[in-house]
Each structure stands twice: as structure tokens, then as C-alpha cells.
mmCIF file of C-alpha atoms and ligand atoms in Angstrom:
data_model
loop_
_atom_site.group_PDB
_atom_site.id
_atom_site.type_symbol
_atom_site.label_atom_id
_atom_site.label_comp_id
_atom_site.label_asym_id
_atom_site.label_seq_id
_atom_site.Cartn_x
_atom_site.Cartn_y
_atom_site.Cartn_z
ATOM 1 C CA MET X 1 -31.581 22.726 -50.297
ATOM 2 C CA ALA X 2 -28.776 24.282 -49.028
ATOM 3 C CA THR X 3 -27.167 23.212 -46.162
ATOM 4 C CA ALA X 4 -24.406 25.324 -43.926
ATOM 5 C CA THR X 5 -21.085 23.791 -44.842
ATOM 6 C CA SER X 6 -17.540 24.027 -42.964
ATOM 7 C CA THR X 7 -16.073 26.771 -45.024
ATOM 8 C CA ASP X 8 -19.755 29.195 -44.456
ATOM 9 C CA SER X 9 -20.507 28.326 -41.068
ATOM 10 C CA CYS X 10 -18.707 29.176 -37.863
ATOM 11 C CA ASP X 11 -15.814 27.402 -36.251
ATOM 12 C CA LEU X 12 -18.455 25.754 -33.029
ATOM 13 C CA GLU X 13 -14.841 23.840 -31.485
ATOM 14 C CA GLN X 14 -12.579 26.876 -31.656
ATOM 15 C CA LEU X 15 -15.572 29.185 -30.641
ATOM 16 C CA THR X 16 -16.691 27.103 -26.851
ATOM 17 C CA ILE X 17 -12.966 27.012 -26.529
ATOM 18 C CA HIS X 18 -12.302 31.109 -27.009
ATOM 19 C CA GLY X 19 -15.296 31.184 -24.688
ATOM 20 C CA LEU X 20 -14.254 29.453 -21.577
ATOM 21 C CA HIS X 21 -11.279 31.692 -22.312
ATOM 22 C CA ALA X 22 -12.884 34.638 -22.672
ATOM 23 C CA LEU X 23 -14.495 33.697 -19.270
ATOM 24 C CA VAL X 24 -10.811 33.111 -18.009
ATOM 25 C CA PHE X 25 -9.533 37.008 -19.099
ATOM 26 C CA GLY X 26 -12.787 38.695 -17.751
ATOM 27 C CA PHE X 27 -11.926 36.465 -13.626
ATOM 28 C CA GLY X 28 -8.208 37.844 -14.296
ATOM 29 C CA TYR X 29 -9.927 41.208 -15.151
ATOM 30 C CA LYS X 30 -12.082 40.910 -12.257
ATOM 31 C CA VAL X 31 -9.182 40.033 -9.797
ATOM 32 C CA GLY X 32 -6.853 42.595 -10.886
ATOM 33 C CA ILE X 33 -4.274 40.350 -12.682
ATOM 34 C CA VAL X 34 -4.942 42.635 -16.164
ATOM 35 C CA ASP X 35 -4.362 46.038 -14.925
ATOM 36 C CA PHE X 36 -1.486 44.684 -12.886
ATOM 37 C CA PHE X 37 0.346 43.565 -16.348
ATOM 38 C CA LEU X 38 -0.958 47.424 -17.490
ATOM 39 C CA LYS X 39 0.633 48.944 -14.780
ATOM 40 C CA THR X 40 3.806 47.484 -14.824
ATOM 41 C CA GLN X 41 4.081 47.573 -18.494
ATOM 42 C CA GLU X 42 7.058 45.253 -18.303
ATOM 43 C CA PRO X 43 7.379 41.540 -18.330
ATOM 44 C CA CYS X 44 6.310 39.771 -15.041
ATOM 45 C CA THR X 45 6.542 36.497 -13.420
ATOM 46 C CA ALA X 46 3.827 34.788 -11.408
ATOM 47 C CA GLU X 47 5.145 35.122 -8.289
ATOM 48 C CA ASP X 48 5.235 39.779 -8.934
ATOM 49 C CA ILE X 49 1.413 38.932 -9.736
ATOM 50 C CA SER X 50 0.953 36.902 -6.711
ATOM 51 C CA GLN X 51 2.903 39.046 -4.155
ATOM 52 C CA GLY X 52 1.666 42.802 -5.786
ATOM 53 C CA LEU X 53 -1.689 41.625 -5.454
ATOM 54 C CA GLY X 54 -2.260 39.670 -2.803
ATOM 55 C CA LEU X 55 -3.236 36.504 -4.548
ATOM 56 C CA LYS X 56 -2.382 32.743 -4.172
ATOM 57 C CA LEU X 57 0.264 31.988 -5.887
ATOM 58 C CA ARG X 58 -1.101 28.263 -7.782
ATOM 59 C CA TYR X 59 -4.352 30.494 -9.118
ATOM 60 C CA VAL X 60 -1.885 32.889 -10.496
ATOM 61 C CA GLN X 61 0.218 30.167 -12.277
ATOM 62 C CA GLU X 62 -2.982 28.290 -13.322
ATOM 63 C CA TRP X 63 -4.315 31.417 -14.944
ATOM 64 C CA LEU X 64 -1.200 32.166 -16.697
ATOM 65 C CA GLY X 65 -0.934 29.055 -18.199
ATOM 66 C CA THR X 66 -4.492 29.249 -19.653
ATOM 67 C CA MET X 67 -3.691 32.443 -21.139
ATOM 68 C CA ALA X 68 -0.398 31.542 -22.624
ATOM 69 C CA ALA X 69 -2.305 28.051 -24.219
ATOM 70 C CA ILE X 70 -4.646 30.333 -26.274
ATOM 71 C CA ARG X 71 -1.306 33.225 -27.037
ATOM 72 C CA ILE X 72 -3.641 35.576 -24.652
ATOM 73 C CA VAL X 73 -0.299 35.645 -22.564
ATOM 74 C CA LYS X 74 3.194 36.046 -24.431
ATOM 75 C CA VAL X 75 6.031 33.849 -22.300
ATOM 76 C CA HIS X 76 9.463 35.400 -23.065
ATOM 77 C CA GLU X 77 12.662 33.282 -22.642
ATOM 78 C CA ASP X 78 13.465 34.107 -19.488
ATOM 79 C CA GLY X 79 10.322 32.389 -18.206
ATOM 80 C CA LYS X 80 8.266 35.934 -17.742
ATOM 81 C CA PHE X 81 5.047 36.681 -18.993
ATOM 82 C CA SER X 82 3.386 39.606 -20.943
ATOM 83 C CA LEU X 83 0.059 41.105 -22.425
ATOM 84 C CA PRO X 84 0.935 42.148 -25.684
ATOM 85 C CA TYR X 85 -2.244 44.731 -26.423
ATOM 86 C CA GLU X 86 -3.313 48.014 -26.856
ATOM 87 C CA PRO X 87 -4.115 49.682 -23.244
ATOM 88 C CA GLY X 88 -7.650 50.515 -24.358
ATOM 89 C CA THR X 89 -7.688 47.096 -26.400
ATOM 90 C CA ILE X 90 -7.237 45.395 -23.012
ATOM 91 C CA LYS X 91 -9.440 47.406 -21.118
ATOM 92 C CA PHE X 92 -12.590 47.266 -23.804
ATOM 93 C CA CYS X 93 -11.843 43.229 -23.636
ATOM 94 C CA GLY X 94 -11.457 43.038 -19.635
ATOM 95 C CA VAL X 95 -14.760 44.748 -19.895
ATOM 96 C CA VAL X 96 -16.585 43.049 -21.983
ATOM 97 C CA ALA X 97 -15.159 39.770 -20.784
ATOM 98 C CA LYS X 98 -16.067 40.717 -17.388
ATOM 99 C CA CYS X 99 -19.962 40.866 -18.121
ATOM 100 C CA LEU X 100 -19.911 36.439 -18.613
ATOM 101 C CA GLN X 101 -20.411 36.712 -15.249
ATOM 102 C CA ALA X 102 -23.183 39.139 -15.079
ATOM 103 C CA LEU X 103 -24.771 37.603 -18.447
ATOM 104 C CA GLY X 104 -24.190 34.055 -16.054
ATOM 105 C CA GLU X 105 -26.506 35.286 -12.631
ATOM 106 C CA VAL X 106 -29.052 36.146 -15.147
ATOM 107 C CA TRP X 107 -28.571 32.799 -16.677
ATOM 108 C CA PRO X 108 -31.773 31.156 -14.348
ATOM 109 C CA GLU X 109 -34.075 34.006 -15.231
ATOM 110 C CA LEU X 110 -33.420 33.679 -19.068
ATOM 111 C CA GLU X 111 -34.252 30.043 -18.955
ATOM 112 C CA LYS X 112 -37.533 30.579 -17.073
ATOM 113 C CA ALA X 113 -38.639 33.466 -18.770
ATOM 114 C CA VAL X 114 -37.735 31.659 -22.017
ATOM 115 C CA THR X 115 -40.134 28.514 -21.217
ATOM 116 C CA GLY X 116 -43.854 29.481 -22.343
ATOM 117 C CA THR X 117 -45.255 29.380 -19.131
ATOM 118 C CA GLY X 118 -42.659 31.399 -17.615
ATOM 119 C CA PRO X 119 -42.642 35.543 -16.821
ATOM 120 C CA GLN X 120 -42.176 37.542 -19.861
ATOM 121 C CA GLY X 121 -38.830 39.195 -18.876
ATOM 122 C CA TYR X 122 -37.200 40.628 -16.204
ATOM 123 C CA GLY X 123 -35.404 43.684 -15.544
ATOM 124 C CA TYR X 124 -31.466 44.616 -14.732
ATOM 125 C CA THR X 125 -29.927 43.225 -12.107
ATOM 126 C CA PRO X 126 -27.896 45.527 -10.051
ATOM 127 C CA LYS X 127 -24.383 43.596 -12.175
ATOM 128 C CA ILE X 128 -25.890 44.709 -15.412
ATOM 129 C CA LEU X 129 -26.458 48.171 -14.002
ATOM 130 C CA GLN X 130 -23.159 48.554 -13.025
ATOM 131 C CA LEU X 131 -21.978 47.255 -16.642
ATOM 132 C CA VAL X 132 -24.184 49.650 -18.732
ATOM 133 C CA ASP X 133 -22.118 52.139 -16.352
ATOM 134 C CA GLU X 134 -18.919 50.852 -16.993
ATOM 135 C CA PHE X 135 -19.764 50.597 -20.575
ATOM 136 C CA ALA X 136 -20.766 54.337 -20.794
ATOM 137 C CA VAL X 137 -17.212 54.968 -19.403
ATOM 138 C CA VAL X 138 -15.718 53.017 -22.318
ATOM 139 C CA LYS X 139 -18.238 54.568 -24.767
ATOM 140 C CA LEU X 140 -17.524 58.368 -23.100
ATOM 141 C CA GLN X 141 -14.689 58.599 -25.791
ATOM 142 C CA LYS X 142 -13.866 61.492 -27.912
ATOM 143 C CA GLU X 143 -15.076 60.073 -30.843
ATOM 144 C CA TRP X 144 -18.140 58.284 -30.004
ATOM 145 C CA PHE X 145 -19.690 61.980 -28.659
ATOM 146 C CA GLN X 146 -18.017 64.275 -31.846
ATOM 147 C CA LYS X 147 -19.654 61.595 -34.652
ATOM 148 C CA LEU X 148 -23.111 61.146 -32.628
ATOM 149 C CA LEU X 149 -24.060 63.839 -30.269
ATOM 150 C CA TYR X 150 -22.073 67.625 -30.741
ATOM 151 C CA PRO X 151 -23.520 67.397 -34.497
ATOM 152 C CA VAL X 152 -27.221 67.283 -32.692
ATOM 153 C CA LEU X 153 -26.328 70.156 -30.453
ATOM 154 C CA GLU X 154 -24.736 72.059 -33.274
ATOM 155 C CA LEU X 155 -28.125 71.995 -35.244
ATOM 156 C CA LYS X 156 -29.096 75.491 -33.099
ATOM 157 C CA ALA X 157 -27.661 77.878 -32.536
ATOM 158 C CA GLU X 158 -25.193 77.599 -29.470
ATOM 159 C CA GLY X 159 -28.059 79.112 -26.421
ATOM 160 C CA MET X 160 -29.308 78.583 -23.130
ATOM 161 C CA HIS X 161 -30.979 75.491 -24.936
ATOM 162 C CA THR X 162 -32.789 72.960 -22.277
ATOM 163 C CA VAL X 163 -31.426 69.476 -22.186
ATOM 164 C CA LEU X 164 -33.829 65.938 -21.858
ATOM 165 C CA ASP X 165 -31.464 63.067 -21.451
ATOM 166 C CA LEU X 166 -34.313 60.901 -20.844
ATOM 167 C CA GLY X 167 -33.112 57.170 -20.107
ATOM 168 C CA CYS X 168 -29.875 58.064 -18.126
ATOM 169 C CA GLY X 169 -28.917 55.824 -16.054
ATOM 170 C CA SER X 170 -26.831 56.716 -13.529
ATOM 171 C CA GLY X 171 -26.160 60.273 -15.769
ATOM 172 C CA ARG X 172 -22.257 59.866 -17.109
ATOM 173 C CA ILE X 173 -23.436 61.012 -20.355
ATOM 174 C CA THR X 174 -25.473 63.601 -18.930
ATOM 175 C CA ARG X 175 -22.439 65.329 -16.920
ATOM 176 C CA HIS X 176 -20.586 65.141 -19.530
ATOM 177 C CA LEU X 177 -22.916 66.917 -21.740
ATOM 178 C CA ALA X 178 -23.493 69.341 -19.178
ATOM 179 C CA THR X 179 -19.067 69.831 -19.216
ATOM 180 C CA MET X 180 -19.632 70.345 -22.498
ATOM 181 C CA TYR X 181 -22.282 72.695 -22.914
ATOM 182 C CA PRO X 182 -21.861 74.881 -19.417
ATOM 183 C CA LYS X 183 -24.746 77.107 -21.014
ATOM 184 C CA CYS X 184 -27.436 74.541 -21.222
ATOM 185 C CA SER X 185 -29.453 73.270 -18.528
ATOM 186 C CA ILE X 186 -29.644 69.238 -18.409
ATOM 187 C CA HIS X 187 -32.101 67.295 -16.698
ATOM 188 C CA GLY X 188 -31.035 63.614 -16.514
ATOM 189 C CA VAL X 189 -34.290 61.439 -16.200
ATOM 190 C CA ASP X 190 -34.693 57.461 -15.249
ATOM 191 C CA VAL X 191 -37.350 55.196 -14.276
ATOM 192 C CA ASP X 192 -34.813 53.027 -12.511
ATOM 193 C CA GLN X 193 -34.834 54.855 -9.279
ATOM 194 C CA GLY X 194 -31.517 53.224 -7.756
ATOM 195 C CA SER X 195 -29.507 54.631 -10.852
ATOM 196 C CA ILE X 196 -30.838 58.285 -10.331
ATOM 197 C CA ASP X 197 -29.624 58.047 -6.718
ATOM 198 C CA ARG X 198 -26.055 57.023 -8.332
ATOM 199 C CA ALA X 199 -26.486 59.988 -10.543
ATOM 200 C CA LYS X 200 -27.049 62.334 -7.582
ATOM 201 C CA ARG X 201 -24.663 61.405 -5.824
ATOM 202 C CA GLU X 202 -21.856 61.641 -8.638
ATOM 203 C CA LEU X 203 -23.537 65.123 -9.617
ATOM 204 C CA ILE X 204 -22.326 66.290 -5.930
ATOM 205 C CA SER X 205 -18.962 65.396 -6.511
ATOM 206 C CA SER X 206 -19.263 66.539 -9.908
ATOM 207 C CA GLY X 207 -19.601 70.097 -8.494
ATOM 208 C CA LEU X 208 -21.857 70.804 -11.887
ATOM 209 C CA THR X 209 -24.451 73.415 -11.661
ATOM 210 C CA ASN X 210 -26.686 73.069 -14.788
ATOM 211 C CA VAL X 211 -27.611 69.658 -14.323
ATOM 212 C CA GLN X 212 -30.622 67.833 -12.434
ATOM 213 C CA TYR X 213 -31.739 64.345 -12.150
ATOM 214 C CA SER X 214 -35.299 62.659 -11.382
ATOM 215 C CA CYS X 215 -36.821 59.716 -11.298
ATOM 216 C CA ILE X 216 -39.223 59.684 -13.702
ATOM 217 C CA ASP X 217 -40.683 57.172 -15.904
ATOM 218 C CA GLY X 218 -40.111 58.464 -19.714
ATOM 219 C CA GLY X 219 -43.476 57.373 -21.120
ATOM 220 C CA LYS X 220 -45.084 59.544 -17.981
ATOM 221 C CA LEU X 221 -42.955 62.937 -18.339
ATOM 222 C CA PRO X 222 -44.596 65.581 -15.875
ATOM 223 C CA ARG X 223 -47.664 68.165 -17.340
ATOM 224 C CA GLU X 224 -45.842 71.118 -17.129
ATOM 225 C CA TRP X 225 -42.825 70.038 -19.582
ATOM 226 C CA THR X 226 -44.986 70.331 -22.341
ATOM 227 C CA GLU X 227 -42.664 72.121 -25.623
ATOM 228 C CA LYS X 228 -39.898 72.930 -22.661
ATOM 229 C CA PHE X 229 -36.813 71.138 -24.549
ATOM 230 C CA ASP X 230 -34.559 71.938 -27.285
ATOM 231 C CA PHE X 231 -32.878 68.426 -27.388
ATOM 232 C CA VAL X 232 -33.895 65.052 -26.157
ATOM 233 C CA PHE X 233 -31.601 62.582 -25.783
ATOM 234 C CA LEU X 234 -32.656 58.773 -25.821
ATOM 235 C CA ILE X 235 -29.427 57.004 -25.241
ATOM 236 C CA SER X 236 -29.339 53.430 -25.692
ATOM 237 C CA VAL X 237 -33.005 53.402 -24.162
ATOM 238 C CA LEU X 238 -35.760 52.381 -26.828
ATOM 239 C CA HIS X 239 -34.676 49.094 -27.573
ATOM 240 C CA ASP X 240 -34.354 48.008 -23.331
ATOM 241 C CA ALA X 241 -38.025 49.947 -23.081
ATOM 242 C CA CYS X 242 -41.202 48.458 -22.784
ATOM 243 C CA ASP X 243 -43.506 50.881 -24.311
ATOM 244 C CA VAL X 244 -41.784 52.871 -27.151
ATOM 245 C CA ASP X 245 -45.051 54.296 -28.197
ATOM 246 C CA ALA X 246 -45.754 55.584 -24.761
ATOM 247 C CA ILE X 247 -41.945 57.697 -24.676
ATOM 248 C CA LEU X 248 -42.377 58.683 -28.295
ATOM 249 C CA ASP X 249 -45.644 60.444 -27.009
ATOM 250 C CA GLU X 250 -44.172 62.117 -24.607
ATOM 251 C CA VAL X 251 -41.049 63.217 -26.413
ATOM 252 C CA LYS X 252 -43.254 64.607 -28.652
ATOM 253 C CA ARG X 253 -45.109 66.529 -26.464
ATOM 254 C CA VAL X 254 -41.627 67.919 -24.360
ATOM 255 C CA LEU X 255 -39.959 68.837 -27.325
ATOM 256 C CA LYS X 256 -40.132 72.499 -28.893
ATOM 257 C CA HIS X 257 -41.652 72.919 -32.166
ATOM 258 C CA ASP X 258 -38.027 73.577 -33.558
ATOM 259 C CA GLY X 259 -36.419 70.884 -31.807
ATOM 260 C CA TYR X 260 -34.341 67.551 -32.258
ATOM 261 C CA CYS X 261 -34.679 64.120 -30.316
ATOM 262 C CA ALA X 262 -31.778 62.327 -30.671
ATOM 263 C CA ALA X 263 -32.344 57.952 -30.522
ATOM 264 C CA THR X 264 -29.108 55.901 -30.637
ATOM 265 C CA ASP X 265 -29.381 52.550 -29.956
ATOM 266 C CA PRO X 266 -26.831 49.438 -31.759
ATOM 267 C CA GLY X 267 -27.268 50.205 -35.218
ATOM 268 C CA VAL X 268 -28.164 46.616 -36.274
ATOM 269 C CA SER X 269 -30.540 45.978 -39.530
ATOM 270 C CA SER X 270 -34.033 44.873 -38.643
ATOM 271 C CA ASN X 271 -33.553 41.941 -41.266
ATOM 272 C CA THR X 272 -32.018 39.013 -39.742
ATOM 273 C CA LYS X 273 -30.187 37.766 -42.973
ATOM 274 C CA ASP X 274 -28.509 41.380 -42.915
ATOM 275 C CA LEU X 275 -27.096 40.653 -39.427
ATOM 276 C CA ILE X 276 -25.138 37.596 -40.483
ATOM 277 C CA ASP X 277 -21.324 38.363 -40.526
ATOM 278 C CA ASP X 278 -22.181 42.028 -38.750
ATOM 279 C CA SER X 279 -19.938 43.065 -36.161
ATOM 280 C CA ILE X 280 -22.308 45.111 -34.803
ATOM 281 C CA ALA X 281 -24.619 42.777 -34.019
ATOM 282 C CA MET X 282 -22.013 40.104 -32.586
ATOM 283 C CA PHE X 283 -20.941 42.259 -30.374
ATOM 284 C CA HIS X 284 -24.719 43.081 -29.192
ATOM 285 C CA MET X 285 -27.010 40.256 -29.737
ATOM 286 C CA PRO X 286 -25.714 38.466 -26.862
ATOM 287 C CA PHE X 287 -26.079 40.975 -24.389
ATOM 288 C CA SER X 288 -29.775 42.047 -25.594
ATOM 289 C CA LEU X 289 -30.754 37.805 -25.510
ATOM 290 C CA PHE X 290 -29.696 38.180 -21.816
ATOM 291 C CA SER X 291 -30.852 41.584 -20.860
ATOM 292 C CA CYS X 292 -32.141 44.204 -23.544
ATOM 293 C CA LEU X 293 -35.068 41.673 -24.450
ATOM 294 C CA PRO X 294 -35.975 40.367 -21.083
ATOM 295 C CA ARG X 295 -35.935 43.897 -19.971
ATOM 296 C CA SER X 296 -38.107 44.951 -22.759
ATOM 297 C CA LEU X 297 -40.298 42.568 -21.951
ATOM 298 C CA MET X 298 -41.379 43.577 -17.886
ATOM 299 C CA GLU X 299 -44.496 44.199 -18.343
ATOM 300 C CA SER X 300 -47.489 42.016 -19.509
ATOM 301 C CA SER X 301 -48.082 45.357 -22.672
ATOM 302 C CA SER X 302 -44.703 45.018 -23.804
ATOM 303 C CA VAL X 303 -43.960 43.259 -27.757
ATOM 304 C CA GLY X 304 -40.268 42.598 -27.323
ATOM 305 C CA TYR X 305 -37.723 44.947 -28.477
ATOM 306 C CA GLY X 306 -34.115 44.454 -27.792
ATOM 307 C CA VAL X 307 -31.443 44.832 -30.436
ATOM 308 C CA GLY X 308 -33.091 42.649 -32.779
ATOM 309 C CA TRP X 309 -35.753 45.470 -33.478
ATOM 310 C CA GLY X 310 -33.017 46.941 -35.316
ATOM 311 C CA TYR X 311 -32.975 49.763 -37.536
ATOM 312 C CA GLN X 312 -35.859 50.183 -39.832
ATOM 313 C CA ARG X 313 -38.522 49.142 -37.529
ATOM 314 C CA LYS X 314 -37.434 51.989 -35.021
ATOM 315 C CA LYS X 315 -37.067 54.251 -37.723
ATOM 316 C CA THR X 316 -40.868 53.272 -38.728
ATOM 317 C CA ALA X 317 -41.873 53.462 -35.168
ATOM 318 C CA ILE X 318 -40.347 57.215 -34.729
ATOM 319 C CA GLU X 319 -42.298 58.203 -38.275
ATOM 320 C CA ASN X 320 -45.535 57.097 -37.193
ATOM 321 C CA HIS X 321 -45.635 59.019 -34.668
ATOM 322 C CA GLY X 322 -45.619 61.849 -37.110
ATOM 323 C CA PHE X 323 -41.718 62.569 -36.662
ATOM 324 C CA HIS X 324 -39.615 63.971 -39.553
ATOM 325 C CA VAL X 325 -36.448 62.025 -39.252
ATOM 326 C CA VAL X 326 -33.818 64.492 -40.236
ATOM 327 C CA GLN X 327 -30.249 63.413 -41.615
ATOM 328 C CA VAL X 328 -27.420 64.741 -39.723
ATOM 329 C CA GLY X 329 -23.737 64.512 -41.256
ATOM 330 C CA ASP X 330 -23.186 62.074 -44.519
ATOM 331 C CA ILE X 331 -24.996 59.104 -43.419
ATOM 332 C CA ASP X 332 -28.062 58.790 -45.483
ATOM 333 C CA VAL X 333 -31.387 58.069 -43.335
ATOM 334 C CA ASN X 334 -32.485 54.829 -44.945
ATOM 335 C CA THR X 335 -28.500 53.162 -43.873
ATOM 336 C CA VAL X 336 -28.849 50.727 -41.279
ATOM 337 C CA GLN X 337 -26.845 53.241 -38.649
ATOM 338 C CA GLU X 338 -26.217 53.784 -34.176
ATOM 339 C CA ARG X 339 -28.409 57.379 -34.254
ATOM 340 C CA VAL X 340 -31.858 58.789 -35.560
ATOM 341 C CA VAL X 341 -32.253 62.280 -35.530
ATOM 342 C CA PHE X 342 -35.751 63.647 -35.695
ATOM 343 C CA THR X 343 -38.115 66.671 -35.392
ATOM 344 C CA LYS X 344 -42.009 67.510 -34.669
HETATM 345 C C1 SAM C 401 -29.346 50.980 -21.301
HETATM 346 S S1 SAM C 401 -29.059 52.006 -20.414
HETATM 347 C C2 SAM C 401 -28.792 53.164 -20.710
HETATM 348 C C3 SAM C 401 -28.242 54.638 -20.193
HETATM 349 C C4 SAM C 401 -27.666 55.446 -20.634
HETATM 350 N N1 SAM C 401 -28.326 55.951 -21.452
HETATM 351 C C5 SAM C 401 -26.191 55.263 -21.035
HETATM 352 O O1 SAM C 401 -26.610 55.149 -22.770
HETATM 353 O O2 SAM C 401 -25.224 54.824 -20.155
HETATM 354 C C6 SAM C 401 -31.347 52.202 -20.991
HETATM 355 C C7 SAM C 401 -31.438 53.134 -19.614
HETATM 356 O O3 SAM C 401 -32.860 53.106 -19.926
HETATM 357 C C8 SAM C 401 -33.956 53.270 -19.172
HETATM 358 N N2 SAM C 401 -35.318 53.521 -19.600
HETATM 359 C C9 SAM C 401 -35.879 52.082 -19.964
HETATM 360 N N3 SAM C 401 -36.989 52.400 -19.753
HETATM 361 C C10 SAM C 401 -37.124 53.599 -19.306
HETATM 362 C C11 SAM C 401 -38.306 54.527 -19.509
HETATM 363 N N4 SAM C 401 -39.233 54.027 -19.753
HETATM 364 N N5 SAM C 401 -38.482 55.659 -18.385
HETATM 365 C C12 SAM C 401 -37.042 56.443 -18.086
HETATM 366 N N6 SAM C 401 -36.125 55.679 -18.355
HETATM 367 C C13 SAM C 401 -36.110 54.435 -19.106
HETATM 368 C C14 SAM C 401 -33.613 52.294 -18.248
HETATM 369 O O4 SAM C 401 -33.408 52.184 -16.784
HETATM 370 C C15 SAM C 401 -31.569 52.087 -18.098
HETATM 371 O O5 SAM C 401 -31.100 53.050 -16.961
#
């Protein structure tokens, strides 16, 4: 039997050391040290950071020393420090590293859920929801919309379309679409009341008039919405949902006969062997273990999706509901990817 050798396995010692440093980097991001570097853009001293942020000097020095040891922070000849990375990379890595705190907080819940007699799963914590929102900001990059959402909206001639953002969270993506497509009327729904309350507050300050939000379970949409929508978006929803079948049944009912639905989820394969060395799987699967999978297992009837459910099983579930998967762009529909577009 083949056994893993040191050349085909991850360096476990490096991994644990890097994990510890990611935690320290995330902490520095949370308390503002990382932002301080971004704002000053010049090498600075521990004293500059301590005074600028009102942080105790000794802690700042220890943070800098920890980050210097692993070569995240650069130490200059004159003893000053800098953070030699692109601002976009620093922000993205800061948000990700800060997640370690939120994941650590649900660790006891995961420990209970994983044991045979423990609960099936658990919901989002406020911190995890905040992270989902922060990721939406990171995701709200032109390229992501250009690649995944705008081409779907272009499947129908421009017009006064009705759009449902099912599982909208605090509605950042809904509001972005509403800004880009002012003729469209967009309804964002989410089963989480706190997220909808936040979405409504943000909507008031946005001044947009073509968006509304409601707290509704996507598996139980209003009766009067039959054949109402030209487009339905399920952005990072299905792999987190307890009852994908109920949601897909409802999408089928509320979508117009010539409407399109797009479901995006982390683009990983359903086959475990294909996950090896896959950067998308490496990034998303830890979040899934601590949050998406337990969220999808919250109800007693849940089967448990999570990111590991994967592209092929998601596509099959969609097709089993009688939808036709359509190719949008040049990636073949049988290739593992983030988005599935389908019609009735
Ligand atoms: C990972 S978040 C994504 C939020 C948002 N679409 C985004 O990309 O920023 C998944 C969202 O789906 C919502 N959700 C899960 N199951 C749902 C259901 N049955 N009906 C409505 N919303 C649901 C969750 O409450 C959560 O806000």
C-alpha cells in the first residue's frame, strides 16, 4: 500500500507555525496595526504605532517582533518597520486572518456537534455573519460581478426586470445590482432577521428606491410570487442551506418561464481526490467545517451540504428539479466552477 512520504505531504511543522502567525497577523489587523502601515506608507517605529493608535508599546513591539521573525514585517537598517505587500493583498489577508477569532469562538459548538450524541449542527454567530459581510466587500470587486453576475443579467434584453436575491444576507450584493441596473426591481430575502434588519438600515442610507428586503425562508416564498421573477440569484446560499430541495422547488415556481437562476458557491469538486492541491478547496473548506456544514445541518431533516457537497452534486440536484443548466461564457458546464446558471 502506498504511504504518504515527506515529499507528497504538507510540511506539518511549517503549517502549525504559519497558523500561529496567521493568528497574530489577524490580531494586528483587528487592533489597527496593519491599517496603520497601510495609511502611513512609510517605514515606522514601534513608538509611532503605539502613539498613533494609543496601544501599549510593549505589546506593539512583541507583535512586530513576531511578524518580523516570520518575515511578514520587514525590519529596515534604521530599525524601522514596514509591511511590504500590495494594499489589496494586505486587506484580503487581514480579513481572512481575523476570521480565526470567529472560528475559534464556534470551536466548542463544533466539538459538541461532531460527537455522536451532540446536536446536528448550529447557526451563524453574529461574528460569522459580520465576516460574511466583510467577505461581500472583498467580493464586491468589478471582476467578480463581470465574470459571474452581469453576464447572467445580459441573457435577457435590458428592461424593467424583476430580480430576487435569495439569501441576500445584509444585502450588499443586492444594492450593488440595484445601482448597476436602475431599471430593475430587486427583492432581497433572507431567513435571518438580523441580516434583513441590517440590510434595511443600509438601504435607507443608500437612497436606492428599486430595492426591498424581507425576512422570508427561501423554501417558503409568498404564494403570490408565482412566475414573478426574471432572475433569481442564490449567492453562496445553497451549500449553507438546510433544505436545498425546498429552495429549488420555490425557485422553479417563482421564476418566469423565460427567466434564469444563477447559483454561486465555492467552485470545488464533489470528488475528494480532486480537492488535493486545489487552492479554492484549501481556502473554503476550513470555513465550511466550522460554519457552512454545521449551518446546513441545523434542522433535524438536513442532509448536510457544506462546501464539500461540490459542483457535480449541486448541478445534479438542480437538474433533478427539472431545470436545464445553460452555458454562459466559455466554461463548459461540466467543468467544476463557482456558478451554475439554469432555466426552467
Ligand atoms: C454565506 S451567506 C451569503 C450572503 C450573501 N448572499 C452574500 O453572498 O454576501 C448565506 C445566506 O443564505 C441565507 N440562507 C440560508 N438558508 C436560507 C433559506 N432557506 N432562505 C433564505 N435565506 C437562507 C443565510 O441566512 C445567509 O444570509
